[in-house]
Each structure stands twice: as C-alpha cells, then as structure tokens.
XYZ file of C-alpha atoms in Angstrom:
584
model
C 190.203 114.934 103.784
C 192.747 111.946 103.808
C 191.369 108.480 105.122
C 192.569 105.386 106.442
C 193.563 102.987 103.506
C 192.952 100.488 105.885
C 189.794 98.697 107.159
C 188.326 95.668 109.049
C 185.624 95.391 106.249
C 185.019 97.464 102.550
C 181.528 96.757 101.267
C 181.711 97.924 97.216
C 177.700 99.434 96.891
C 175.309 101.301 98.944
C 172.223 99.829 98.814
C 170.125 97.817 101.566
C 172.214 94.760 101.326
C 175.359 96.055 101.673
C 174.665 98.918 104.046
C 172.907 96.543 105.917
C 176.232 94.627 106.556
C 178.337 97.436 107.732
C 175.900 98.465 110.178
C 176.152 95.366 111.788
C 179.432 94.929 110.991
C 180.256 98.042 112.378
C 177.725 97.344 115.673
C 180.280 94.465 116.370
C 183.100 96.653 116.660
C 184.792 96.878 113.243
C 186.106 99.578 111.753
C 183.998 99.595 108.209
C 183.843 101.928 104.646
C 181.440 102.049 102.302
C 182.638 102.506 98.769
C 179.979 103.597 95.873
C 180.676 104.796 91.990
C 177.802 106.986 91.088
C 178.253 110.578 93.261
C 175.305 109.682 95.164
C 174.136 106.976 97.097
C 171.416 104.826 97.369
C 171.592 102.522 94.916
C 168.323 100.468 93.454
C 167.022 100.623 97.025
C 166.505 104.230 96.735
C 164.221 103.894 93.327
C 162.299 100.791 95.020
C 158.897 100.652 96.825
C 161.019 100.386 99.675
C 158.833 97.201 101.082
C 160.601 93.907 102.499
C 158.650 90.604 102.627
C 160.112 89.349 106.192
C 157.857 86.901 107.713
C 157.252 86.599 111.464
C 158.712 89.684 111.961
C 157.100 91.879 115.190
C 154.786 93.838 113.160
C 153.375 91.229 111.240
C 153.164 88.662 114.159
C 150.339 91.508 115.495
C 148.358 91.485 112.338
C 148.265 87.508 111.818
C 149.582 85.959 115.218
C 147.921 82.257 113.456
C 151.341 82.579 111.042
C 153.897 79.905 111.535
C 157.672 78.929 111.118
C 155.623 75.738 109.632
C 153.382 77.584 106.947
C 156.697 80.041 105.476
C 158.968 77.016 105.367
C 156.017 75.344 103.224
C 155.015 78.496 101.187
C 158.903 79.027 100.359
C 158.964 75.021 99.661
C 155.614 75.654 97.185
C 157.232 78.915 95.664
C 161.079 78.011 94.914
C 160.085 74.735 93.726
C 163.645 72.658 92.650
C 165.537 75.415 93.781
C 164.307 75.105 97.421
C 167.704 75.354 100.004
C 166.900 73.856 103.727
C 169.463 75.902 104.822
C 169.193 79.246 103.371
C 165.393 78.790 104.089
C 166.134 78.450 108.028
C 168.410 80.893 108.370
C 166.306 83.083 106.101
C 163.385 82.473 108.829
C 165.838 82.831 112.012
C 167.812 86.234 110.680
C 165.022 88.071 109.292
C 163.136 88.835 112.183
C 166.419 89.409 113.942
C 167.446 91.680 111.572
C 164.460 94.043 111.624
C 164.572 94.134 115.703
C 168.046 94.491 115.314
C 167.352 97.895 112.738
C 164.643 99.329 114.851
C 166.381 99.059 118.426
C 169.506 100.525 117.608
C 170.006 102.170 114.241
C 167.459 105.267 112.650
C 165.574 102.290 110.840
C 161.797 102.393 111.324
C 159.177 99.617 109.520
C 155.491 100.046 109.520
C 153.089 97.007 108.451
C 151.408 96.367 105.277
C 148.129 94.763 104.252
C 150.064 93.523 101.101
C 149.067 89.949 100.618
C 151.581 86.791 99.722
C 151.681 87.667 95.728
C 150.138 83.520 95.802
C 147.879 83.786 98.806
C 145.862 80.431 98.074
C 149.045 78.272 97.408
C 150.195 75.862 100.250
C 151.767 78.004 103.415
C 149.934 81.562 102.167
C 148.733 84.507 103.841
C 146.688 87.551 103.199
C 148.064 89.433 105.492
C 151.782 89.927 107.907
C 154.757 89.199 105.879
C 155.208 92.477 104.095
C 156.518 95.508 105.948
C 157.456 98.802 104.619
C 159.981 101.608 105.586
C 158.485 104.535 107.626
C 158.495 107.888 105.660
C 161.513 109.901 106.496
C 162.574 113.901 106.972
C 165.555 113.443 104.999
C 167.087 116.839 106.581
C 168.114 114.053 108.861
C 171.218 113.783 106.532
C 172.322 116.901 107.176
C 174.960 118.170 104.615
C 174.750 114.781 102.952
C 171.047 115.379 101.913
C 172.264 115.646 98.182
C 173.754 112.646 98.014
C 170.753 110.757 98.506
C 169.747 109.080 95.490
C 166.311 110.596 94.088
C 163.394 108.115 93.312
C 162.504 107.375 89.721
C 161.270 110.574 87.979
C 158.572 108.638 86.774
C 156.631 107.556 89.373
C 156.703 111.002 91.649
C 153.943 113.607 90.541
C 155.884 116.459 90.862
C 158.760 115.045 92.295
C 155.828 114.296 95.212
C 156.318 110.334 96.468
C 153.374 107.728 97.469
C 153.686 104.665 98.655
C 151.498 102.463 96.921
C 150.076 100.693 99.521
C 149.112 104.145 101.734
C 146.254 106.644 101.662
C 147.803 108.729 99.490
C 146.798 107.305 96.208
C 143.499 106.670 97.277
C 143.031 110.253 98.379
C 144.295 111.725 94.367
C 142.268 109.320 92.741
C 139.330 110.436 94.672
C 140.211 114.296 94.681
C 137.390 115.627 92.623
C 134.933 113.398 94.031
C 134.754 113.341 97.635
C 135.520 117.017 100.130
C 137.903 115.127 102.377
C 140.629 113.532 99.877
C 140.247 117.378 98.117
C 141.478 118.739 101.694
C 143.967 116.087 101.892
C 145.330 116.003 98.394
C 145.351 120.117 98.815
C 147.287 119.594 101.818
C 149.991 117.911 100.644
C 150.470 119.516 97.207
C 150.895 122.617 99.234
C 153.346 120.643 101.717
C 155.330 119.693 98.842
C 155.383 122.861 97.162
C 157.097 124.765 100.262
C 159.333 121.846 100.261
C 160.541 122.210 96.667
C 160.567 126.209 97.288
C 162.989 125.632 100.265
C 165.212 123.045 99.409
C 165.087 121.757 95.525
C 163.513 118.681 96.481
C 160.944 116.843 97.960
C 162.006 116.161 101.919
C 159.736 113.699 103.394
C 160.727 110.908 101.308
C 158.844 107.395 101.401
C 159.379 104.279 100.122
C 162.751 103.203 98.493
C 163.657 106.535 99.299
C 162.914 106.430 103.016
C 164.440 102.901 103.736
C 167.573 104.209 101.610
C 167.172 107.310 103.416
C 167.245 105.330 106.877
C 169.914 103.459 106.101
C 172.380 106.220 104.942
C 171.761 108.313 108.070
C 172.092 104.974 110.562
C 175.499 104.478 108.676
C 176.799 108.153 109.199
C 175.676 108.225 112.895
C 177.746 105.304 113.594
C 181.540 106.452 111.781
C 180.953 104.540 108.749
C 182.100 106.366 105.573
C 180.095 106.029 102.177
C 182.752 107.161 99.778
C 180.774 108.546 96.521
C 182.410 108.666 93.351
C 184.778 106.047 94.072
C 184.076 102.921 91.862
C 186.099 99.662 92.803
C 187.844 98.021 89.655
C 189.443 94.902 90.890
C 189.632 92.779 94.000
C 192.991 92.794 95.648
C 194.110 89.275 96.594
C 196.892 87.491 98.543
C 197.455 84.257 97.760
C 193.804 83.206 97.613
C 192.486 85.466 100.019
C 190.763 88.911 99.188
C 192.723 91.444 100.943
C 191.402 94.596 99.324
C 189.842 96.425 96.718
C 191.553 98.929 93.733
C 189.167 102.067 93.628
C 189.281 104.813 91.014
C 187.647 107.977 92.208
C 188.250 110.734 94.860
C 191.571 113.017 95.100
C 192.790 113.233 91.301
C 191.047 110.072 90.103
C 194.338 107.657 90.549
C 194.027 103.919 91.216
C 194.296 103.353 95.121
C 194.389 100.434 97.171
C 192.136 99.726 100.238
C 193.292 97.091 102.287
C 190.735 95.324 103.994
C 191.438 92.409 107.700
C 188.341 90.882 107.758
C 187.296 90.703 103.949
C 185.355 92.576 101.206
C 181.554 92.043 100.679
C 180.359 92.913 96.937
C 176.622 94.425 96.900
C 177.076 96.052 93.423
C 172.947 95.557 92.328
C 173.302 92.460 90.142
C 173.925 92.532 86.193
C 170.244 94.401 84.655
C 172.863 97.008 82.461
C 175.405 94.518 81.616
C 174.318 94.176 78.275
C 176.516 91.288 77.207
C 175.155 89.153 80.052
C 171.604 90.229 80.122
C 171.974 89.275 76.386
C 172.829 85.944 77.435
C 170.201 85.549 80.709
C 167.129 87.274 79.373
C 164.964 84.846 77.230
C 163.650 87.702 75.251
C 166.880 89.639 75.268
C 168.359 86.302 73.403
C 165.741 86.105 70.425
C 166.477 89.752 69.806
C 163.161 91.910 71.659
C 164.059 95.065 73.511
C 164.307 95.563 77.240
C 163.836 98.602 79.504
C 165.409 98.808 82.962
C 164.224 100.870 85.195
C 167.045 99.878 87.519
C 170.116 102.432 88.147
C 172.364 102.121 84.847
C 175.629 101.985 86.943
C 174.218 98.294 87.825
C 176.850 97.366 85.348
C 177.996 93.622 86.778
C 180.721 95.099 88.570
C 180.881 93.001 91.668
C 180.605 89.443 89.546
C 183.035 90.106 87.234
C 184.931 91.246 90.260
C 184.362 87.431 91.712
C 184.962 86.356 88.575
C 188.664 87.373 88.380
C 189.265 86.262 92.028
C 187.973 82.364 91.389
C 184.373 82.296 91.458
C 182.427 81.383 88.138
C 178.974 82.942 87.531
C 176.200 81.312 86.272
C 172.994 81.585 84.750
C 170.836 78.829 86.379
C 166.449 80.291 86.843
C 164.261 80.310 84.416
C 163.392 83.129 85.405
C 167.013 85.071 86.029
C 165.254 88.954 86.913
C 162.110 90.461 88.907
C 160.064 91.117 85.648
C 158.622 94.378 85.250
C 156.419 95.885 82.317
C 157.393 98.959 81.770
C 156.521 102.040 79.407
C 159.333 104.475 78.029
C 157.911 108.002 78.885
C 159.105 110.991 77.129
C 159.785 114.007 79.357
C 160.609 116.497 76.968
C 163.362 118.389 75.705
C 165.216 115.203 75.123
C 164.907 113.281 78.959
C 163.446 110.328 78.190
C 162.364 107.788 81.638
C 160.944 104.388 82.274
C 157.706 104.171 84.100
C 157.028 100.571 85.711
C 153.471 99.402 85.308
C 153.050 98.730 89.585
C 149.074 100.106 89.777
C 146.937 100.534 86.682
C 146.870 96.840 85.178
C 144.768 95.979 88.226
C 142.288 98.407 87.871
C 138.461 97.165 86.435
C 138.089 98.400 83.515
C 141.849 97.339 81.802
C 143.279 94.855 80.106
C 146.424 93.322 78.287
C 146.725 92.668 75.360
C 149.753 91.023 72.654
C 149.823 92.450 69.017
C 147.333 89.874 68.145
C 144.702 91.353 69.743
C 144.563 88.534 72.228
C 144.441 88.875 75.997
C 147.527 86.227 77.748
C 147.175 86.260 81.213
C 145.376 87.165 84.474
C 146.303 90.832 84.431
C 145.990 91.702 88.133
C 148.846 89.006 88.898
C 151.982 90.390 90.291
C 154.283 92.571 88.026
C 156.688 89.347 87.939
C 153.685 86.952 86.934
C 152.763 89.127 84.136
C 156.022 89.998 82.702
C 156.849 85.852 83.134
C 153.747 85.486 81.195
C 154.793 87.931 78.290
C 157.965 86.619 77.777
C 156.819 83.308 77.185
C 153.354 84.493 75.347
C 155.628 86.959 72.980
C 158.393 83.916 72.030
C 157.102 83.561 68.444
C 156.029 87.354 68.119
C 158.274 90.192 66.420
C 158.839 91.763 70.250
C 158.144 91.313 73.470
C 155.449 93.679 73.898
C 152.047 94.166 75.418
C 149.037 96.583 75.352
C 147.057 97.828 78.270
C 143.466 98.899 76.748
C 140.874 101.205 78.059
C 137.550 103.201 77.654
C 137.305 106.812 78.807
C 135.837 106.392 81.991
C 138.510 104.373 82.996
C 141.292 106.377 81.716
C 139.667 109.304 83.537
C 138.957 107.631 86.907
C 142.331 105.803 86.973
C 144.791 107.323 84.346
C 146.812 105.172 82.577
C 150.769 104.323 83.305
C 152.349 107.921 83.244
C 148.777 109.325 82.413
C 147.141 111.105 85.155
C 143.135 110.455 85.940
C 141.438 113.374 84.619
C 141.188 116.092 85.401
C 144.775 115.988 84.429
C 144.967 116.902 80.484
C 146.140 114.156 78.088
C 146.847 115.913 75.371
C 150.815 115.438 75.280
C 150.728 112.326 75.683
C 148.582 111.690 73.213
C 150.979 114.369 71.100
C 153.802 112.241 71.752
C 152.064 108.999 70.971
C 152.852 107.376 74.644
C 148.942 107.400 74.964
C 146.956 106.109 71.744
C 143.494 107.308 71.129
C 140.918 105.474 68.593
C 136.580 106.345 68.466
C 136.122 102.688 67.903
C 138.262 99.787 69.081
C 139.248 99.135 65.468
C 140.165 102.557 65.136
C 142.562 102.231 68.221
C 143.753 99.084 66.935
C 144.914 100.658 63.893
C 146.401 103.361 65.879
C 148.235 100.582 67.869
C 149.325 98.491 65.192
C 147.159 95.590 66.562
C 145.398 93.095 64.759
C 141.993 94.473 64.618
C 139.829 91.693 63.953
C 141.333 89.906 67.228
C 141.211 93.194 69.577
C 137.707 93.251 68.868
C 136.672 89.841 69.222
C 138.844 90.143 72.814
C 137.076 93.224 73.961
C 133.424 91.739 73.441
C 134.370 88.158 74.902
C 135.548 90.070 77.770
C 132.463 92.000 78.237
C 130.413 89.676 78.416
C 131.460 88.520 81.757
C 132.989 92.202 82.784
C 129.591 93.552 82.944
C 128.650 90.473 86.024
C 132.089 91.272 87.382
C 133.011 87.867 85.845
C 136.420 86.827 83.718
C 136.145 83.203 83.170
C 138.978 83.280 81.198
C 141.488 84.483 83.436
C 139.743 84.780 86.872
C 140.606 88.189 87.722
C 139.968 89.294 91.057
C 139.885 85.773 92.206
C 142.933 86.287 95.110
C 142.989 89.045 98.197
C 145.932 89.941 95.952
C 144.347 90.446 92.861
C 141.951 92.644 94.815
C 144.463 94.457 96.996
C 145.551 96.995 94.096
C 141.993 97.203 92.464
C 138.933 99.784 92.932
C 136.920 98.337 96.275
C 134.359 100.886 95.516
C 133.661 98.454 92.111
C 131.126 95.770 92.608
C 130.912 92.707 92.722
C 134.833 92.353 91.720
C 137.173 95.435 92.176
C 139.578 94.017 89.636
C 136.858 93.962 86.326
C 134.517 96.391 84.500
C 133.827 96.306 80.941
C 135.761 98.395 78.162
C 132.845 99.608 76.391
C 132.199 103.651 75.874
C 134.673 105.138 73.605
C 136.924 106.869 72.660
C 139.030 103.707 73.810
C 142.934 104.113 74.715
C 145.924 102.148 74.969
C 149.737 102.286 75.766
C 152.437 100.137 74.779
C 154.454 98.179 77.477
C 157.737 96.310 76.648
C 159.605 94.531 79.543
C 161.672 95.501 81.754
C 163.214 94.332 85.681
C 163.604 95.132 89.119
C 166.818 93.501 89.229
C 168.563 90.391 88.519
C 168.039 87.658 90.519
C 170.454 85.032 89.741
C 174.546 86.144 90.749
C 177.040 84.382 92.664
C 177.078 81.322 94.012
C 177.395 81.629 98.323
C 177.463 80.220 101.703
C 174.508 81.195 103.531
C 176.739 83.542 105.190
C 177.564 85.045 102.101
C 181.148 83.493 101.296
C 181.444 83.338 97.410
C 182.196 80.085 96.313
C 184.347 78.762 93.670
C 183.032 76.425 90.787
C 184.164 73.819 93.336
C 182.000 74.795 96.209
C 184.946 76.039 98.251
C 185.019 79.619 99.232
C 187.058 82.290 98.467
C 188.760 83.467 102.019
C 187.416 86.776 102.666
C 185.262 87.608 99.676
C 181.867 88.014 100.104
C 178.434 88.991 98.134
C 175.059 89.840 99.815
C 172.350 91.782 97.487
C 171.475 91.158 93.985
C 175.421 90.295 93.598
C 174.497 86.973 95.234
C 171.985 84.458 93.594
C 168.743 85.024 95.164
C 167.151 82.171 97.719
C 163.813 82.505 95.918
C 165.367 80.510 92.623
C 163.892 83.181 90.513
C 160.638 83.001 91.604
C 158.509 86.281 93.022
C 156.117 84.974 96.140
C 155.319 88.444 98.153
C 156.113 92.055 98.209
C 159.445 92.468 99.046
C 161.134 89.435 98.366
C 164.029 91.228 97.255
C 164.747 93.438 100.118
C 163.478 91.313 103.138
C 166.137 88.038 102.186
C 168.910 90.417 100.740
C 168.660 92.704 104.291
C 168.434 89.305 106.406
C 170.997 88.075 104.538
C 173.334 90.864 105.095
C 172.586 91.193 108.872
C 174.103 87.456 108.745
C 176.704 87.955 106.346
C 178.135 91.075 108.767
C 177.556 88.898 111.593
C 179.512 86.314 109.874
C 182.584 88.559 109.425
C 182.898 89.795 112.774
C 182.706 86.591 114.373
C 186.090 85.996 112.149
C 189.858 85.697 113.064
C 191.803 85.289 110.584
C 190.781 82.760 108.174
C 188.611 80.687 110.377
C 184.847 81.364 111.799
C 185.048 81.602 115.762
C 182.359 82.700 117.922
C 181.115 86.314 117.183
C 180.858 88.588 119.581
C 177.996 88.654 122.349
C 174.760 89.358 121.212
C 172.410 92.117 122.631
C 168.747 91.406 123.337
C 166.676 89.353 120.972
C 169.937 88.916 119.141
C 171.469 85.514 118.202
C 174.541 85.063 116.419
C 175.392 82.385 113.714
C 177.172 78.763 114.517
C-alpha cells in the first residue's frame, strides 16, 4: 500500500512517549505517522512494568486525598537536588494529571492504582501511597491483524510466556501455591487460562504491564488513522535552512532511502543511548573503568534520535551522576544457545537474602529500589576487578521465594545449578568457594547478619525500615518482612552484574520538548520527548514510574505544543475539551 510522503507531524519510535504525542497530536486535528525500525512495535515500554509515577492524578487523589501540589513540588525539590527545574517541575505537575484524564476519556487507555510507595517515602514531600498508577491488563486481540506486531515482554520475567504484574495478586498467589487451597485454585486457573491461550494463538493474550500500556497505546493509535510504520528506521533528519522539515527512512517497499516531509515538525522518541556502546562507554562510570554491563533494554536503542539532533545543531551531553535507571541484572541461559537478561525487580527484598561484593562484604540496604542498589554497586565496586554483586541464600529461602530466574520449589533447580546461574555450597565457605568470594569475609557477613536477622533486626543497613522496603517483602514474616537469617544449608547464591532501564540523560529541551542548540536556542521544528530527551528527575529514581509518568506528561505537552503551531511561531492551540488545558 502506497502512503502519503507527507505529514503534519512524524514521530521516529513507538514507545509511550512518542505514541503519546501523536495521539494528541492527532486528537488536535493533525494528520500524524509513526515511524519504528525493529518489525514490531512497542519499544522499551512494551518490556517495562508498565507503571507511571503521576502524582495527583484521579486515582491516586482517592487513595491519599491529604496529597498536595505543595508536598510533590518539595519531594521533586528533595529528590533532583541541583538539577531541580521550576519549570519543568510545574508543568510536570499541571500536564500529568491532564494527560492521564486525557488517555482514559478518549483513547483505549485504562490506569488502575497502586499501593507502590514513593521509592523515599520518609524524605521531605513523601508518600506511601497515590502517585504510582499502572496500566490495566489488556485482551490484546484488540489489535486485530496487528496482534504480531506487538512487542513481546522480556522472556525472562514471564513463566511460560505467562505475565504478572508485580504489584498484583498474582505473585502472591504462586508463591503461596502449595501452601494454601485458594492460591492452588487460582494459580490452577490461570496456568490453564494461559495454556488455551498459547494453544490458540502462539502467545499469551491478556497481556499486563509494559505489555498492556504498550498494548493500549498501539490500539488507541490505530483507532484514530495514525500509521505505525514497522521496519522503517529513520537515518537522518531532513532540514531546510535551520528548520527540520523531514526525516530519510530506510525500510518498507525495496528498502530505498525515502523522504517524509513533515509541516509541523519531527519529534525523536528513539529510547535513549543503553546499546550505543561508544557512548555508554563514555556515560557509565563502570562502563569507563572497564566492568561489564547487561541491558535488558531493546538492543535497537542504538542512539539513533541524538545523533539524529546531533547532525541538525543540537550537542548532547553527559551531565548526572547518575546518567541510567540502574538495574542488577543476571544473564540467564535458555538453552540451545538463547541467552536473556533477567532484572533483579523482587527477590533482593525478600527476608532471608542478601548482597554481597566479592569480598564477602554486604554494601547497602538491599530492599532499596533497583536504582539505589545498582547506584550503590557502582560506587562500592570502583576499586574491585568488576562491577558485580552476590545475592546469598539458605534453602528455605530459595524454596519459599526462588531466586532471580529460579523458581520457589517445587520447581526443580537442577539446570540451573547445571549451568552454574545458581551456585550451591553445604557450608557458606563451601559456597564461597563455589562463588569465587572471599571466604573468610562471607562468613564473618553471614553471622554479623544473623545476629540481628533472627530479632528481625539489621542495624547495619536498616532493612525494612520504609513502607517501601516492606512493600516487596514477605508480610507473613515477623516482626520485619524484609529480614530472616541465612542459616540452614545447603546455602545458594547467583551472580548479578549491572545493568539499566534506560538512559536518563539525552537532549537538551524546552519544556515543550523543542531541542535546543548548545546555545539554548531551539531547533525550529525538531523535537524529543522519551528517553531521547534528558530526564526532569536529573538522574535521580524517586517512585515507581518515574520514567513513564514525566516522559507520557511530557509528550501530551510536547503534541499539544505542535498543534498549537503555525508556521514557525507558537499561537494558541486549539480548544481544549473537558478537564483539558492547553499550554501558554
């Protein structure tokens, strides 16, 4: 089929960001493509938990109506610390709730509420509760025909190819499975759900998380006229002058270079740098002293859309500490040569584990967020051979909880510990032999630990000591659901290395999303929204869904933005519909 080689708007990448912006885009009246290189769409969204940190949005006002514009402007002020922007922060606070009324009233969108605390509940402006939403679980037969081009989650983290959400019954339910009648039903249930589904269609069909919000998306997309052209990567940004015009794409008919023109501008939502290996190489702290790194990220996140900017004006820099969303993460062997990465999101806040470095030595709180930890292993690893770290266990805990890609019993173990992703020793020397550990320290760890662990105590890293600490733990443990001692052998362990969730710093913008040149002007009708754009949060991780909730507000505002254009100046967009507001 021949199409138009001529749009209002061309937005290079399908993930939330960027389909986020031609939905609204296209809601204003412009006539809007999607363009996306791998054959299937999705993007990281589609491998992601799926969960957007959005405060004062509808559903969270219900669970904590004592929440303020005052307390996220001060948490945000706590968290992003010298990289703190007045402006991004208001508009962040204005759009966000806009955005998700927006979603829900007129697109195929649906959120549902966490109980996910702030990831720092007790600093200044925190909550335990109504910031965090998540996207509703989705029939993905919805997408008709374009059902395979969904992006499928991480291999990893399905059972299966079966999908939790980690903050749902679901989990709860397996975990319990051989222990109580009713999570046997209800684990039974679904397995046998799922297996009907994979007999019928190849696949699993009710999707959730990542999955489900890319999912949503996708389908709100098609139902409006908007075309997400797979296999068609953009190469170049086509300029006039000094304004973006266009974009070169190789892909479709033949494979030939083609030119898209585009009125109103292009928006770049390519998913940041995490496989650009020369620039990770320069960004990544551990990446520069020579350790290894893991992404679990989509390996066509290749820098495309800043080296894009790059060659139309605008000058990329590597300004946070902390340039990615850390993310320990174990390489998991599949067999027969397929090889994954499994992110540590659940077990390292279980009682009964703990983290060690090769010295034997425990570095940090382990129950902290994913980002906390991995922040904390970079800088506890700088003098070490890697960057590496050791979750230990006894057998209990291995069978109550499993262990990263190890199931709780009464999965079998035995090829993983085949494979050596799962190490086994009958005394903790033993496994830290096994592990390549210092033995003399793992010891001395384990039996300072217990000595607290048994009281439910860790006085030397205060585990279980925030409602998020606790939210991902064992409430049936007491007194803390976050520690039990390591003490009955055999003991286990697996090897963690880092990896991200996607790069957080990336272009310099306008809060509408206008990429700016090294001298703060912007480039007429280029724009970046998604991990392409430096993130407001200054590299800093302060709730579930951080990355999601700013980079979908921000591209509500950024398609706003556009069709509110003519020509090269901003003029008044177009009327809003209820609960709507559009930007000065």
């Amino acid at each position: 089929m021949s199409m138009d080689t001529e749009y209002d708007l061309i937005v290079v990448g399908s993930g939330a960001a960027g389909l986020t912006c031609a939905i609204t885009a296209k809601s204003r009246g412009l006539n809007v493509v999607v363009l996306e290189k791998e054959p299937v769409f999705g993007g990281t969204t589609a491998l992601s938990g799926g969960v957007l940190w959005i405060p004062l949005n509808h559903h969270g006002r219900r669970q904590n109506a004592a929440d303020s514009v005052e307390a996220v402007r001060t948490y945000l002020m706590h968290e992003t610390g010298r990289f703190y922007d007045e402006e991004s922060a208001s508009a962040f606070i204005e759009y966000g709730p806009q955005m998700v009324d927006f979603m829900e009233r007129t697109t195929q969108m649906k959120f549902v509420p966490t109980l996910y605390p702030d990831y720092h509940p007790d600093a200044p402006g925190g909550v335990d509760v109504g910031r965090s939403i998540l996207a509703a679980a989705y029939d993905i037969r919805g997408l008709g025909k374009d059902m395979k081009r969904l992006k499928p989650p991480l291999k990893s983290i399905t059972f299966m190819g079966m999908m939790f959400n980690s903050s749902n019954a679901d989990l709860k339910h397996f975990f319990q499975a051989t222990k109580s009648l009713t999570s046997f039903l209800y684990v039974a249930k679904r397995l046998a759900s799922h297996l009907r589904e994979l007999a019928l269609y190849g696949r699993a069909i009710n999707v959730t998380s990542g999955n489900a919000l890319a999912a949503r998306l996708a389908q709100s997309a098609l139902d409006m006229g908007i075309p997400i052209l797979t296999s068609t990567a953009a190469s170049r940004v086509v300029m006039q002058g000094d304004r973006a015009v266009g974009v070169a794409v190789q892909g479709g008919q033949g494979g030939a270079e083609r030119t898209l023109h585009a009125r109103r501008g292009v928006v770049l939502a390519c998913g940041g740098f995490p496989h650009d290996l020369q620039r990770i190489a320069q960004a990544y702290p551990h990446v520069r002293r020579g350790h290894g790194h893991l992404s679990p990220t989509p390996e066509s996140n290749t820098g495309d859309g800043i080296r894009m900017a790059e060659a139309a004006g605008a000058r990329m820099e590597i300004r946070f500490q902390e340039p990615s969303a850390w993310m320990p993460v174990t390489r998991v062997d599949f067999g027969n040569g397929e090889v994954g990465v499994f992110p540590h999101l659940l077990d390292r806040y279980k009682p009964g584990v703990i983290g060690v470095l090769s010295n034997g030595r425990r570095f940090t709180n382990e129950s902290n967020s994913y980002h906390d930890v991995g922040a904390a292993m970079v800088q506890a690893c700088k003098d070490l051979p890697e960057t590496a770290m050791w979750l230990i266990c006894d057998k209990a805990t291995l069978g109550k909880y499993g262990l990263g890609y190890v199931k709780p019993a009464p999965m079998p173990i035995g090829r993983f510990l085949r494979n050596g992703y799962l190490l086994q020793g009958r005394t903790v020397a033993e496994l830290a032999a096994h592990a390549g550990i210092d033995a003399a320290g793992l010891e001395q760890t384990v039996r300072e630990y217990n000595t607290g662990a048994v009281r439910g105590e860790d006085p030397a890293f205060a585990r279980g000591s925030t409602s998020f600490n606790r939210y991902l733990a064992d409430p049936a443990q007491r007194p803390n659901p976050c520690v039990a001692p390591v003490q009955e052998g055999p003991f286990y362990a697996i090897k963690l290395v880092m990896g991200d969730l996607g790069t957080f710093d990336g272009l310099r913008t306008s809060v509408a999303g206008e990429v700016l040149r090294p001298d703060g002007s912007a480039i007429p009708g280029l724009y970046a929204v998604g991990n392409d754009r430096a993130s407001m949060m200054g590299g800093n991780y302060p709730g579930a869904g951080i990355t999601h909730g700013p980079n979908m507000a921000f591209g509500y505002l950024t398609g706003l933005h556009i069709a509110g254009q003519t020509g090269g100046g901003a003029a008044a967009a177009a009327p809003a519909t209820a609960n709507e507001a559009v930007p000065a």
